[in-house]
Coordinates of N, CA and C in Angstrom, one line a residue:
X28 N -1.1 -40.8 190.1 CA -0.7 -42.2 190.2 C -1.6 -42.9 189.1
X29 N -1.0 -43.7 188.3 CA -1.5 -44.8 187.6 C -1.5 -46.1 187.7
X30 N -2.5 -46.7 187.9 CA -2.5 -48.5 187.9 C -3.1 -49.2 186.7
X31 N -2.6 -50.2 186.3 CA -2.9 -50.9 185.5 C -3.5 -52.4 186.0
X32 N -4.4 -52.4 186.0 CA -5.4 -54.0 186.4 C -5.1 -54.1 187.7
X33 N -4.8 -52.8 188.5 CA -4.7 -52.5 189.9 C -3.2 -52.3 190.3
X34 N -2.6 -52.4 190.2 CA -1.0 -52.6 190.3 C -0.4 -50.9 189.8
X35 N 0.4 -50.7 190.7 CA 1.1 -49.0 190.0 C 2.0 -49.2 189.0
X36 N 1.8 -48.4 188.1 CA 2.6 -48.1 186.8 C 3.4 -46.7 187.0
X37 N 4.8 -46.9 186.9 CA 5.3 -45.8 186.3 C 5.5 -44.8 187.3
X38 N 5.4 -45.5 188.9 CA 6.0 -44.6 190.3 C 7.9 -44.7 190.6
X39 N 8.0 -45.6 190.2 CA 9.2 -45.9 190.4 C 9.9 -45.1 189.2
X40 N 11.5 -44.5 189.9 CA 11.8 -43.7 188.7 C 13.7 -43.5 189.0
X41 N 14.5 -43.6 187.7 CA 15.9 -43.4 188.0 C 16.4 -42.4 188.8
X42 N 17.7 -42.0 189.1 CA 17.9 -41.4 190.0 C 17.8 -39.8 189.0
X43 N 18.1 -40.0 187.7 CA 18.0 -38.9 186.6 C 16.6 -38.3 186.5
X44 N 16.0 -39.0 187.0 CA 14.2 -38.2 187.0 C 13.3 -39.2 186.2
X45 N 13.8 -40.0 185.3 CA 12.9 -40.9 184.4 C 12.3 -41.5 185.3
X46 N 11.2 -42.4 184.6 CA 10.3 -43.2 184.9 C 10.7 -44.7 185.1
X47 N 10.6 -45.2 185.4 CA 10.6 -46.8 185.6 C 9.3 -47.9 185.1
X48 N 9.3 -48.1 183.9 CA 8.2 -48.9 183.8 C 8.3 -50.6 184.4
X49 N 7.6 -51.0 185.0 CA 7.9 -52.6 185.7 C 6.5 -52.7 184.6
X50 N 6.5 -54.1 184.1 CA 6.2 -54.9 183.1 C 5.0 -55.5 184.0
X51 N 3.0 -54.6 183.4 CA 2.0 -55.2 184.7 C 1.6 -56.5 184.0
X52 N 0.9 -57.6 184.8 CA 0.4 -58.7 184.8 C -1.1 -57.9 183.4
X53 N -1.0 -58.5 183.0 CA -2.1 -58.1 181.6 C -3.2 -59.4 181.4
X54 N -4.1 -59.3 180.9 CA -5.4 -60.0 180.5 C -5.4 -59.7 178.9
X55 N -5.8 -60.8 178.2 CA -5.7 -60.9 176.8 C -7.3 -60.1 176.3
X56 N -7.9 -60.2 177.4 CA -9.9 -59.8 177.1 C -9.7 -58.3 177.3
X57 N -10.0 -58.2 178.9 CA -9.8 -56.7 179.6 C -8.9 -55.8 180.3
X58 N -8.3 -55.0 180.1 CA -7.2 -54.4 180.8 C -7.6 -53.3 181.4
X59 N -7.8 -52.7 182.6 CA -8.3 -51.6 183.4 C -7.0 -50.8 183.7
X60 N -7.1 -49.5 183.2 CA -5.9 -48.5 183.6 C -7.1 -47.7 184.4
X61 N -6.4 -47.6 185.5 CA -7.0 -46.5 186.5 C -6.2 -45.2 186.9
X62 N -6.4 -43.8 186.6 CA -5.3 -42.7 186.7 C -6.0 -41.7 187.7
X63 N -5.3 -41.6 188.9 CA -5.2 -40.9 189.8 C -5.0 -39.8 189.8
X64 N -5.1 -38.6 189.2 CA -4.4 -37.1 188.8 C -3.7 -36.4 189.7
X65 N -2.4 -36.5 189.7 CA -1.5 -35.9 190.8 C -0.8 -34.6 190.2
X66 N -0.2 -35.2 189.0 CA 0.7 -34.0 188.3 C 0.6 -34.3 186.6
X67 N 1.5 -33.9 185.9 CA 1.2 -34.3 184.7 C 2.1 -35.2 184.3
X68 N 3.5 -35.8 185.1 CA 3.8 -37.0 185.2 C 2.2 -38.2 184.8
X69 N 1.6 -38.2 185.3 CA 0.4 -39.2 185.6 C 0.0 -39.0 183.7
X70 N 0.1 -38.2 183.2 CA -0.5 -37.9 182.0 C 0.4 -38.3 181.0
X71 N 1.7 -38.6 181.2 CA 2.7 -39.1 180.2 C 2.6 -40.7 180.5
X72 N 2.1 -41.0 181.9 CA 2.1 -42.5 181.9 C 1.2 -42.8 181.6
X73 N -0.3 -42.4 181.4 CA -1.2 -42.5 180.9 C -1.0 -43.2 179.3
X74 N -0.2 -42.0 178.4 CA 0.5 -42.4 177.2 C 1.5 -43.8 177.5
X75 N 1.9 -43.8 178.1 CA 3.2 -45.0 177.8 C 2.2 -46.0 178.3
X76 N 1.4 -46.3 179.2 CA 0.6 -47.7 179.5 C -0.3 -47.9 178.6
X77 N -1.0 -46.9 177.5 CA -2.0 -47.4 176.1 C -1.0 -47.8 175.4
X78 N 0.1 -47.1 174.8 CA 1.1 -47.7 174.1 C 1.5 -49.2 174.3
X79 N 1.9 -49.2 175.6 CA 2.4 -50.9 176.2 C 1.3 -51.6 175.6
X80 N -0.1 -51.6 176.2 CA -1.4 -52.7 176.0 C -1.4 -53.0 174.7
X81 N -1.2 -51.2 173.5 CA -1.5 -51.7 172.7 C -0.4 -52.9 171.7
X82 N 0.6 -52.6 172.3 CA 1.7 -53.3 171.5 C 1.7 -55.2 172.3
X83 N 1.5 -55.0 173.6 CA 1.4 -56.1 174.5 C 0.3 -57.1 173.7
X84 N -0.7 -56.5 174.0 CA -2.2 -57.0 173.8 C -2.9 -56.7 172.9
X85 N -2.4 -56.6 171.2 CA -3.5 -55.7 171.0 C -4.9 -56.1 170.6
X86 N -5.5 -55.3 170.2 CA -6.4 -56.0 170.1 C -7.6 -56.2 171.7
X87 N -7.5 -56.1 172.9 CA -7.4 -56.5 174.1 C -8.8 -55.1 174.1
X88 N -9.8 -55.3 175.1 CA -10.7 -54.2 175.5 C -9.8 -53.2 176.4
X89 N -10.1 -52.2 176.4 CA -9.3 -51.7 177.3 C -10.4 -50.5 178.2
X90 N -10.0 -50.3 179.7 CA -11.4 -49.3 180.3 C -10.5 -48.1 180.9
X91 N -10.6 -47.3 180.8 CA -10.2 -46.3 181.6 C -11.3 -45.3 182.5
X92 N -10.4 -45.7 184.0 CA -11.4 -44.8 185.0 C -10.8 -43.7 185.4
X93 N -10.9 -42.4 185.5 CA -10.3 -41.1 186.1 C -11.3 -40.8 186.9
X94 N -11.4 -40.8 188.0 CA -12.3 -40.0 188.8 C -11.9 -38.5 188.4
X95 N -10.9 -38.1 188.7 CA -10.7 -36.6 188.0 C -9.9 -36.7 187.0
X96 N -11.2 -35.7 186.0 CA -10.4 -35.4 184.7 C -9.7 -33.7 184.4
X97 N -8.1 -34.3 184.3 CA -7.4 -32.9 184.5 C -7.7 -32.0 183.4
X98 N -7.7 -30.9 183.3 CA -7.5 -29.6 182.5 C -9.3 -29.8 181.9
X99 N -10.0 -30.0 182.9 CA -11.4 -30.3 182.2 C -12.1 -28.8 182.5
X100 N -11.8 -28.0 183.3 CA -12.0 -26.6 183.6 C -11.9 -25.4 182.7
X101 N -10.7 -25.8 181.4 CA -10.2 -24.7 180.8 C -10.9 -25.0 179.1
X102 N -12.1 -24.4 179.5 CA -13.4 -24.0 178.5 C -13.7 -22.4 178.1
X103 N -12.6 -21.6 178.7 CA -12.6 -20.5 178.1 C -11.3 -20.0 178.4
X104 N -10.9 -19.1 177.4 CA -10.1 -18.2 177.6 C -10.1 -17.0 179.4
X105 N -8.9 -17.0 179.9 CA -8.8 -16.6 181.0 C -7.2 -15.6 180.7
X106 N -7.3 -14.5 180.8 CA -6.2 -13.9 180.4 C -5.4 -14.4 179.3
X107 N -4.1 -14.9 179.5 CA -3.7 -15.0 178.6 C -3.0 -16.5 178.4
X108 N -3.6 -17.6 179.4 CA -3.8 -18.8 179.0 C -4.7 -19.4 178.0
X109 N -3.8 -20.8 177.3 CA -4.4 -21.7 176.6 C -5.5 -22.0 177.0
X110 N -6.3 -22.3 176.0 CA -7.6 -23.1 176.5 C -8.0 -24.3 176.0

């Protein structure tokens, strides 16, 4: 799950599988994206909500908090996965 200045980004979604972006209340100073790590959905909204700020706001501080950060484990080679 992703929120932007608290508000969820990018849960809502067509009946085709897409995303739903609803248009978040923004700050011209600071903008806080908060990302919840559920799937990698969460990681393409990640991308589309810096995209928005930066074209919305640019210019604007922007903070990002992940309490978990995904694929932060894959620091070596393990068979025959990417690392």
């Amino acid at each position: 799950m992703l929120k932007i200045n608290g508000k969820i980004f990018g849960n809502e979604e067509f009946r085709n599988g897409e995303a739903i972006y609803i248009k978040p209340e923004l700050s011209e100073d600071l903008n806080t994206i908060t990302m919840f790590f559920q799937d990698n959905r969460d990681i393409a909204n990640l991308v589309m909500a810096n995209i928005y700020l930066d074209t919305v706001v640019p210019g604007c501080e922007k903070r990002l908090i992940m309490p978990y950060i995904p694929y932060s484990r894959m620091d070596r080679d393990i068979n025959d996965q990417i690392f």
